[in-house]
XYZ file of C-alpha atoms in Angstrom:
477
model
C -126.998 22.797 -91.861
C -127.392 25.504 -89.241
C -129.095 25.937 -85.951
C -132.300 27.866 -85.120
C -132.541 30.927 -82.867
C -134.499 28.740 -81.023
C -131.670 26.933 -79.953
C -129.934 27.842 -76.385
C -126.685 30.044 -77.453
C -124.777 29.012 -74.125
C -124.775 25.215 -75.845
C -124.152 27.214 -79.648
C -120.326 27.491 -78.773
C -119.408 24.240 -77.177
C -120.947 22.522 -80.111
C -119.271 24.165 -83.043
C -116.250 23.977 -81.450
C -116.852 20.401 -81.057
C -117.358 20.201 -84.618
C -114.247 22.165 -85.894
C -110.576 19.913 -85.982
C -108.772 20.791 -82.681
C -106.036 22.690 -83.155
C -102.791 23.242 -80.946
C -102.279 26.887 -79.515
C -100.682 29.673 -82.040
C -101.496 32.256 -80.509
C -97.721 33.256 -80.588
C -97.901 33.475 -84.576
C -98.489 36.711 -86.948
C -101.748 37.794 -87.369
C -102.127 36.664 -91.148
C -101.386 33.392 -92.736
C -98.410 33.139 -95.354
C -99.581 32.334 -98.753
C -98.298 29.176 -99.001
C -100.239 27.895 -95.924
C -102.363 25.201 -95.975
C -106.192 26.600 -95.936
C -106.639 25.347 -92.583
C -104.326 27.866 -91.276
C -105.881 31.150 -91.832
C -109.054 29.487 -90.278
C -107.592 30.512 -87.167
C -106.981 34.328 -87.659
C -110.640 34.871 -89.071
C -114.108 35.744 -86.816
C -116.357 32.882 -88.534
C -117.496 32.061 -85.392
C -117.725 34.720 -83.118
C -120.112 36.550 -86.045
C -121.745 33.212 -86.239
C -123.218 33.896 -82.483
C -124.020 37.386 -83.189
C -125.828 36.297 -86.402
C -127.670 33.353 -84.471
C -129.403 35.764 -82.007
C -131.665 37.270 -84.854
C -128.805 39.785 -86.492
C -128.690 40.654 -90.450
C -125.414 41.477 -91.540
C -125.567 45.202 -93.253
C -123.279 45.443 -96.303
C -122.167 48.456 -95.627
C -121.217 50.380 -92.102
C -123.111 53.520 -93.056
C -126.241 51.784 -93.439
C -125.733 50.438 -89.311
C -125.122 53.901 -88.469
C -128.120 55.246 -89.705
C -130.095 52.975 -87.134
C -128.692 53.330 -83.491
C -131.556 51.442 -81.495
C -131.245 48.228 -83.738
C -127.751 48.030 -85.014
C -124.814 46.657 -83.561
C -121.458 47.514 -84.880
C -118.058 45.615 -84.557
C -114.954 46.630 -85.588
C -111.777 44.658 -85.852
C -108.640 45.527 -86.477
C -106.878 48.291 -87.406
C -108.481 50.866 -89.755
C -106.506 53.632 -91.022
C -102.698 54.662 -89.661
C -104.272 57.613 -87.437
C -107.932 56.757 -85.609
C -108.655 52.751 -85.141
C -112.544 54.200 -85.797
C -114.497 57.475 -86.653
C -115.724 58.976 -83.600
C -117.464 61.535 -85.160
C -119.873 58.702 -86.332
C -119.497 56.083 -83.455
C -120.292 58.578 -80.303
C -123.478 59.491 -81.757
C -124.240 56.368 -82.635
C -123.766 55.017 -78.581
C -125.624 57.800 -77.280
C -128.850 57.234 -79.483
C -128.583 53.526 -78.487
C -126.263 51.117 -80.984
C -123.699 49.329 -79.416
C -120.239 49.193 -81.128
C -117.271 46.781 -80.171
C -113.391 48.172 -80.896
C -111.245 45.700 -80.615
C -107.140 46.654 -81.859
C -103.832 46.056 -80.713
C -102.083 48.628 -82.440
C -101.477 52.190 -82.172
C -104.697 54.512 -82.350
C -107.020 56.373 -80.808
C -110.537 57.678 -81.073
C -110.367 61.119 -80.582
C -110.947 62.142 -76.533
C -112.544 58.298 -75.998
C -109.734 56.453 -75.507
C -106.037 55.317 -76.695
C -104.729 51.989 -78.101
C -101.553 51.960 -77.383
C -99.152 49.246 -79.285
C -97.458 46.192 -77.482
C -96.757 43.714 -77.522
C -97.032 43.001 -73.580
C -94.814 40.020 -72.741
C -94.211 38.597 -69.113
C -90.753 36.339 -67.898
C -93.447 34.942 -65.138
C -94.448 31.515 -65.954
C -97.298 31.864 -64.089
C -98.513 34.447 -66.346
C -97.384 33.006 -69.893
C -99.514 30.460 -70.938
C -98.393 27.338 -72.488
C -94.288 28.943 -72.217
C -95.162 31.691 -75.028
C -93.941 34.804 -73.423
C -96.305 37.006 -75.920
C -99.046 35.174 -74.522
C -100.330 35.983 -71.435
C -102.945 34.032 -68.754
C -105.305 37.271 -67.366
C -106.794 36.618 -64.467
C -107.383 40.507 -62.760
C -110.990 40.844 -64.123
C -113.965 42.608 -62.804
C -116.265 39.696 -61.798
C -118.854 41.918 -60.446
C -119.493 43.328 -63.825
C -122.472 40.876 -65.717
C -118.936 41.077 -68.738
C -117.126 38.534 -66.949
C -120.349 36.360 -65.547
C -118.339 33.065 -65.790
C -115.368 33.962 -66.609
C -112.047 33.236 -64.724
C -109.406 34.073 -66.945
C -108.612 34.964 -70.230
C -105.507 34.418 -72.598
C -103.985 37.304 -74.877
C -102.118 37.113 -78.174
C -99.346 39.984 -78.492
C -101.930 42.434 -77.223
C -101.299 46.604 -76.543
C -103.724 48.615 -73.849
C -105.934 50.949 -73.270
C -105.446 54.626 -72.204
C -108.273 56.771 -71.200
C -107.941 60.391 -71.081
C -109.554 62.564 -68.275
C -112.775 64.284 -68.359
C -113.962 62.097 -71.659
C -117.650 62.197 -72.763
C -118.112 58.766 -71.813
C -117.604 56.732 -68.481
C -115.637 53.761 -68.206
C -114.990 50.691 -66.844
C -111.991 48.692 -66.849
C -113.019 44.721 -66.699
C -109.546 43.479 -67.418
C -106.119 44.547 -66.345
C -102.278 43.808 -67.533
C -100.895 41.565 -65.008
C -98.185 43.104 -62.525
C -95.335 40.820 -63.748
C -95.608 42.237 -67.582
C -92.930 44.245 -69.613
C -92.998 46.926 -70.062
C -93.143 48.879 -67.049
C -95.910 51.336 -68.115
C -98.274 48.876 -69.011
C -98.417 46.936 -65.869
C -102.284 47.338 -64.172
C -103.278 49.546 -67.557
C -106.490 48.457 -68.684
C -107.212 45.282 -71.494
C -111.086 45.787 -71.800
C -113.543 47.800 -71.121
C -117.144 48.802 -70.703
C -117.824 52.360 -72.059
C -121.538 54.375 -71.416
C -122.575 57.887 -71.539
C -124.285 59.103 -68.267
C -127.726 57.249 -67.565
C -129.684 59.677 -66.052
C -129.152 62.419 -68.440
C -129.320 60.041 -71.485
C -131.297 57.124 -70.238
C -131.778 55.424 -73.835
C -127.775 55.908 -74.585
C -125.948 52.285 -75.746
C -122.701 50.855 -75.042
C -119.495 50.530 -75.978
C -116.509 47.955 -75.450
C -113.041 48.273 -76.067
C -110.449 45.507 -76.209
C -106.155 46.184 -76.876
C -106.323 42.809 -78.947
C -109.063 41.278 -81.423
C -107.483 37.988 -81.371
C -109.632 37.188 -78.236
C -112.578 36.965 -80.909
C -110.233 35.102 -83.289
C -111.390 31.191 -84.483
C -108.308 29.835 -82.469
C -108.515 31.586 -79.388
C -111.964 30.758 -78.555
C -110.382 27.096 -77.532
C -108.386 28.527 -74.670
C -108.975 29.871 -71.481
C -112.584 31.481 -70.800
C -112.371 33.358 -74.136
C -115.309 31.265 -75.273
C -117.584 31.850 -72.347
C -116.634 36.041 -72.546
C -117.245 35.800 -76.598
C -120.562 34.717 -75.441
C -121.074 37.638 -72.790
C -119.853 40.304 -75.330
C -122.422 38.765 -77.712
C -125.350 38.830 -75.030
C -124.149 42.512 -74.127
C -123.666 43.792 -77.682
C -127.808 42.183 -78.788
C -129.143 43.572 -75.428
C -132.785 45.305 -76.929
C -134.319 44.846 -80.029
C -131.615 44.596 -82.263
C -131.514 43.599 -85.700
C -129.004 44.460 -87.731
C -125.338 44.000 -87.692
C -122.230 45.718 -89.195
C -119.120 43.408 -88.876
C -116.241 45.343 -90.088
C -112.477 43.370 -90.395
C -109.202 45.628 -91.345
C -111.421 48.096 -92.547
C -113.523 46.134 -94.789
C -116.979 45.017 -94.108
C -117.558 41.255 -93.782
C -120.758 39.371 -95.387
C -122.723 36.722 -93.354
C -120.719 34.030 -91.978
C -122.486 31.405 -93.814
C -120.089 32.365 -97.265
C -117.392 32.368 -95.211
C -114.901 29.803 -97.955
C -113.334 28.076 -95.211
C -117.116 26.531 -94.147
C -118.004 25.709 -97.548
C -117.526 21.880 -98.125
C -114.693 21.018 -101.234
C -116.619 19.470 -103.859
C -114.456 15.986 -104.561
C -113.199 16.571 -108.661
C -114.952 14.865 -111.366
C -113.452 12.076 -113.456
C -113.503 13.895 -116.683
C -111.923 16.746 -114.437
C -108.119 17.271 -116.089
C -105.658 18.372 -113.442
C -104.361 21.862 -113.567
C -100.894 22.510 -115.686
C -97.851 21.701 -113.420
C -96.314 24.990 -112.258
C -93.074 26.229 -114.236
C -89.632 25.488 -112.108
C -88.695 28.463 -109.822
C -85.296 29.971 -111.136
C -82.313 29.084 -109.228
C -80.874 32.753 -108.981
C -83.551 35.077 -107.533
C -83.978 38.670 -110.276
C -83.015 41.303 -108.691
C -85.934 43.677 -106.822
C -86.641 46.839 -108.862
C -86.145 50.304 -106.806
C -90.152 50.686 -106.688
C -89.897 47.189 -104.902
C -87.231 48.518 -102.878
C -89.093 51.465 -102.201
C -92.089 49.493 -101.259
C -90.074 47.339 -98.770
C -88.270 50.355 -96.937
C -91.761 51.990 -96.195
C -93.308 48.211 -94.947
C -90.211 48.591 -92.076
C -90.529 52.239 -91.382
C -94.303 51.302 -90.722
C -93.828 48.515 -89.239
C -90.866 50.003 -86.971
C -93.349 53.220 -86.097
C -96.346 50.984 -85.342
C -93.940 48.658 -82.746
C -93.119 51.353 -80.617
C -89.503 50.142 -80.592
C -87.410 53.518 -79.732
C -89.799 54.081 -76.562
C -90.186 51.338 -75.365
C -86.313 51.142 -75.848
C -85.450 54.303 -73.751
C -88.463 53.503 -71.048
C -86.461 50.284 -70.072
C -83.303 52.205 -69.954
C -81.987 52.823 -66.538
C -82.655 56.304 -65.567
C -80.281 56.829 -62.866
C -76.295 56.891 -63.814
C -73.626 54.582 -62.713
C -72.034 56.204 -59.679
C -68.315 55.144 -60.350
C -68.330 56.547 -63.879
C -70.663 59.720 -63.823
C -67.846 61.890 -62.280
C -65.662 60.468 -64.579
C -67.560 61.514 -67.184
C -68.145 64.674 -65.828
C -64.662 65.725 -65.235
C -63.577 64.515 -68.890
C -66.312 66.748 -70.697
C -65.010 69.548 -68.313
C -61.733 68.719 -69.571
C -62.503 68.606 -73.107
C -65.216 72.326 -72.786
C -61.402 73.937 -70.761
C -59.459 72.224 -74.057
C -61.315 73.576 -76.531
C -62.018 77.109 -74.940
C -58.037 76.891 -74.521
C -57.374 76.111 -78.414
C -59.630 78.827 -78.911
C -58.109 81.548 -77.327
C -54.873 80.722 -78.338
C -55.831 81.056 -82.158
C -57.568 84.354 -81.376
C -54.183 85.465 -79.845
C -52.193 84.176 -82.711
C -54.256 86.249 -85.257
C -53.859 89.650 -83.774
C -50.686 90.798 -85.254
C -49.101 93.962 -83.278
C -48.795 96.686 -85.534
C -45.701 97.217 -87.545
C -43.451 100.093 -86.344
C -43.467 103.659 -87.231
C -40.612 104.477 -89.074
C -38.379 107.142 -87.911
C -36.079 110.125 -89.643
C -32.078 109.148 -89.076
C -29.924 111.418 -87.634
C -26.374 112.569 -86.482
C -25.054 112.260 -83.477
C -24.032 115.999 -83.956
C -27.970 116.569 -84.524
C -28.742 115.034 -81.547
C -26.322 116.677 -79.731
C -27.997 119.508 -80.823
C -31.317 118.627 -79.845
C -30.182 117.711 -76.474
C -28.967 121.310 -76.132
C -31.884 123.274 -76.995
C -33.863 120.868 -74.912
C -32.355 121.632 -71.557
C -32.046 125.831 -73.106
C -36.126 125.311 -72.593
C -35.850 123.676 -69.209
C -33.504 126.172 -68.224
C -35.934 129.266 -69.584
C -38.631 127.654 -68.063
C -36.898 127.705 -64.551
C -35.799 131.361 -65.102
C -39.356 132.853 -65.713
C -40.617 131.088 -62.435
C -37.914 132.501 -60.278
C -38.137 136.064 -61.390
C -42.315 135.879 -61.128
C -41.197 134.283 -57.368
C -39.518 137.956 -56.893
C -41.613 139.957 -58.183
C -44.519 138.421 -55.775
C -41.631 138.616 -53.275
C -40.611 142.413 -53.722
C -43.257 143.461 -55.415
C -40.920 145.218 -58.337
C -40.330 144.303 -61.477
C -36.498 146.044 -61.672
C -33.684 143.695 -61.119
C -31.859 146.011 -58.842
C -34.727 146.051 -55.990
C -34.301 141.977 -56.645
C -30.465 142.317 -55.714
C -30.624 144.199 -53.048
C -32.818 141.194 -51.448
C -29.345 139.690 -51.795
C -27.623 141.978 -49.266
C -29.929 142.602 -46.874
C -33.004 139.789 -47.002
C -34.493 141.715 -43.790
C -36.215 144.123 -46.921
C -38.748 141.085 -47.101
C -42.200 141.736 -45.575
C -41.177 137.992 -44.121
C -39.244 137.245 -41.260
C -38.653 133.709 -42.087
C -36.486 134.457 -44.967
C -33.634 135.584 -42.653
C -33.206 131.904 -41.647
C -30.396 129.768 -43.018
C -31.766 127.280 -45.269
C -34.488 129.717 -46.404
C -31.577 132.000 -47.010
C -29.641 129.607 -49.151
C -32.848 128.491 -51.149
C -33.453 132.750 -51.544
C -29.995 133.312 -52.886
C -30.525 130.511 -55.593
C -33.581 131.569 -56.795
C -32.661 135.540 -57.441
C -29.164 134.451 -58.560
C -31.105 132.888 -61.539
C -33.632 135.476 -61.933
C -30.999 138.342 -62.734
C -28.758 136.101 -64.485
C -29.187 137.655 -68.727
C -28.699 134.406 -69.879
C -31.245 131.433 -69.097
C -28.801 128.053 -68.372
C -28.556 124.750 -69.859
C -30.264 122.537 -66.944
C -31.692 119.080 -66.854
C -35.206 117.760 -66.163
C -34.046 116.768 -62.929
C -32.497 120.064 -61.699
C -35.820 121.969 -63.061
C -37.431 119.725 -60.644
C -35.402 120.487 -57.903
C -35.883 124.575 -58.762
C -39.649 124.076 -58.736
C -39.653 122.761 -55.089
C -37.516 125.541 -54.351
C -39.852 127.949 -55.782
C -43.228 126.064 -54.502
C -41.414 126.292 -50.615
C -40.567 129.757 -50.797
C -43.826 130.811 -52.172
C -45.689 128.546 -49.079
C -43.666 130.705 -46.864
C -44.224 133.855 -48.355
C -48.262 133.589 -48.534
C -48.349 131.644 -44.494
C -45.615 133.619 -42.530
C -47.026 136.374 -40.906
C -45.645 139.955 -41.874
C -42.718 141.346 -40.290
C -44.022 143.801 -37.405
C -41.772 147.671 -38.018
C-alpha cells in the first residue's frame, strides 16, 4: 500500500522511516554491500526512499535519461554517483537542459568534473575534532556551517557526511553559485577546509528568466536509505525534493552509477518474501569450498592490478601525501645537507678531472741521430766560426759608416790617429778602447772562433759606437 499525493510530504518521511527496522549508523562502511551480506544490508546504500518522495509529488520515472532531456520545463533529472572515469555528467546535455528550465541534481564524491561548471574533487575529508565526527567515526563528519538564509536549508541545522570529497568552482563559469554547505575548519586535509559541500547553481535571471536549477553535492550518501536517520539529512532530502519539483513538473530521470533506475515501487528490497510452499523442495546444499584456494590466472591478476591502480588514482593518495608534507626544512640538518651534496658535486668533478688527466698521454719522444763526440766537437766549432763571421761583418759595416771607405787601410789608419773621425767623442778613453776592438776585428783575414756570449758583448759594442756616431755633433776644422 502507498500514499496519495494528497497526502502532506513533510509527514511522508517521518512515517516511512517509522516503518523501516532502525538501523545503527554505517555510515563509516564502503559504499556497496559484500555479496555475502544479508539483504538487509544493501538496503542502506540504495535511494528507495529519497525517489519515493520525488515520485510522491506527481513524478513518472522516464526509462531512459534522453527521453528527460528532451523536456526541460517538466523533467527533473538526478544523478548519483559516479558516471564515467573523466566527467561525473555530460554538460553538453545538462547546461542546456538548466537554462530551458529542468532541474538536475549531481551528487558524487569522487574525482570529476563537468566541464567549466564545477569540480568534484575526491576525499575522503576526515576531522581528529570530536566535535565534528559524529558518533567517533572520523570519516564522518557533523556539518553545521550552512546557509540558513537560503529556502535549501529551511529547517535544517546540521547535516552528517559519509567519506565525502568537495566542490571546486572555477572563475567566470556560465552559471552562478551558491555554496549552502561548507567543510568544517577542523578537517584534513588542509585544502579542503571552508571548500564548499553543496550547492545551488542558476544561470542569470534577468537575461534568462525561465532558466532552472541545479544542485551539486561532494557525497550522494546524504540521499542514501541509512543516512536519512541521522542528523537533518531527512528534513534537507525533503527541501531538495521541494526545490528539484518547483513548476509543473512531471517527469523524472533517476540515474544510479550510470544506470537509470525504474520506479521505486519494484525496488526488491520493498517487495514482501512470499513464505515457501509445503510441496516447495529446498534448494541442493552447496558443494564444500576447497581447502587450498586455485591459483588466480594472469587475466585475474591483470584484472586485480588495474582495480588498485584505479582505485589508488581515484583516492588521491600521492597529493594528498605531499600536501601534508612539511614544506619548510629542518634547520639543523638543511646545511648539513647542503654542504654534503657540495661535497659529493667537488668529489665527483674531482674524479673527473683526474681521469681526463690520466688519459692524455704526452707524446712519445722524437728520436734522434747518434753521434761522436769528435762530431760534436766538430759541430761546436763551426758553430762559434758563424758567430764569429757574424761579428766580423758588423764591425767592418760599423767602419765603413764610420770612415766612409770600404779599403782596410783608411780603417787602420783610424787606429793611429782616431782624430780622422768626423767625431770628437771617439778620442775619449773608453770609446777609444771599444774603437780599437772593433777595427782590430774588421781587418783581421780570418773571422774567429767566438761564443754566443762574446757576440753579445761585440754587438753592444757596435750598437754604442754607432749611437755615438749618428748623436755626437761633427768635429768643427
Amino acid at each position: 500500500m502507498f500514499w496519495g499525493r494528497a497526502f502532506p510530504i513533510q509527514l511522508l518521511m517521518p512515517l516511512v522511516l517509522l516503518m523501516l527496522p532502525v538501523s545503527v549508523a554505517v555510515a563509516q562502511e564502503g559504499r556497496g554491500a559484500a555479496v555475502s551480506s544479508p539483504p538487509n544490508a544493501a538496503w542502506h546504500f540504495r535511494y528507495e526512499l529519497f525517489q519515493m518522495l520525488l515520485e510522491e509529488r506527481g513524478l513518472t520515472v522516464e526509462s531512459s535519461l534522453d527521453a528527460a532531456l528532451a523536456a526541460p520545463e517538466e523533467s527533473v533529472v538526478v544523478m548519483l554517483g559516479k558516471l564515467n572515469r573523466i566527467q561525473v555528467a555530460d554538460p553538453g546535455k545538462l547546461l542546456p537542459f538548466v537554462a530551458r528550465g529542468g532541474t538536475v541534481l549531481v551528487a558524487c564524491d569522487r574525482a570529476g568534473s563537468m566541464g567549466v561548471t564545477a569540480n568534484f574533487v575526491s576525499g575522503p575529508i576526515t576531522s581528529e575534532d570530536e566535535a565534528t565526527q559524529y558518533q567517533n567515526l572520523p570519516d564522518c563528519l557533523r556539518v553545521s556551517d550552512l546557509d540558513r538564509d537560503h529556502p535549501l536549508m529551511n529547517g535544517v541545522n546540521e547535516i552528517v557526511l559519509n567519506r565525502t570529497g568537495w566542490l571546486s568552482f572555477l572563475p567566470g563559469g556560465v552559471m552562478q553559485w551558491q555554496t549552502v554547505a561548507s567543510v568544517p575548519q577542523t578537517c584534513s586535509p588542509r585544502r579542503s577546509r571552508g571548500q564548499p559541500l553543496m550547492a545551488v547553481g542558476q544561470y542569470d535571471s534577468q537575461r534568462m528568466p525561465d532558466t532552472g536549477t541545479m544542485i551539486v553535492a561532494a557525497d550522494p550518501t546524504l540521499f542514501t536509505n541509512s543516512m536519512l536517520w541521522h542528523g537533518d539529512n531527512s528534513v534537507l532530502a525533503i527541501r531538495v525534493s521541494e526545490l528539484l519539483c518547483r513548476g509543473d513538473k512531471k517527469r523524472l530521470a533517476f540515474v544510479v552509477e550510470g544506470q537509470p533506475q525504474p520506479t521505486y515501487r519494484s525496488s526488491p528490497l520493498l517487495q514482501e518474501n512470499p513464505s515457501p510452499s509445503p510441496q516447495q523442495q529446498p534448494p541442493p546444499p552447496m558443494p564444500p569450498y576447497p581447502q587450498t584456494p586455485p591459483k588466480p590466472t594472469w587475466e585475474q591478476l591483470l584484472r586485480m592490478a588495474n582495480a588498485v591502480i584505479q582505485h589508488v588514482e581515484e583516492s588521491n593518495i600521492l597529493n594528498e601525501a605531499v600536501i601534508n608534507h612539511p614544506r619548510y626544512p629542518n634547520a639543523r640538518l638543511y646545511p648539513l645537507v647542503v654542504l654534503m651534496g657540495l661535497a659529493v658535486i667537488a668529489a665527483v668533478g674531482l674524479l673527473i678531472k683526474l681521469a681526463h688527466t690520466a688519459a692524455v698521454q704526452p707524446p712519445a719522444p722524437v728520436p734522434r741521430a747518434m753521434q761522436s763526440a769528435h762530431g760534436m766537437a766538430a759541430d761546436e766549432k763551426e758553430e762559434s766560426s758563424r758567430y764569429g763571421s757574424a761579428a766580423q761583418g758588423l764591425a767592418r759595416e760599423l767602419c765603413f759608416e764610420l770612415t766612409g771607405s770600404r779599403v782596410v787601410a783608411d780603417w787602420q789608419k783610424v787606429l793611429v790617429d782616431p782624430s780622422l773621425l768626423s767625431v770628437e767623442v771617439m778620442t775619449q778613453k773608453p770609446h777609444r778602447h771599444d774603437l780599437v776592438t772593433v777595427v782590430e776585428l774588421a781587418v783581421s783575414r780570418s773571422a774567429p772562433h767566438i761564443s754566443p756570449r762574446r757576440l753579445q758583448q761585440l754587438g753592444g759594442i757596435i750598437r754604442r759606437l754607432r749611437t755615438l756616431h749618428r748623436e755626437a755633433p761633427p768635429v768643427t776644422v
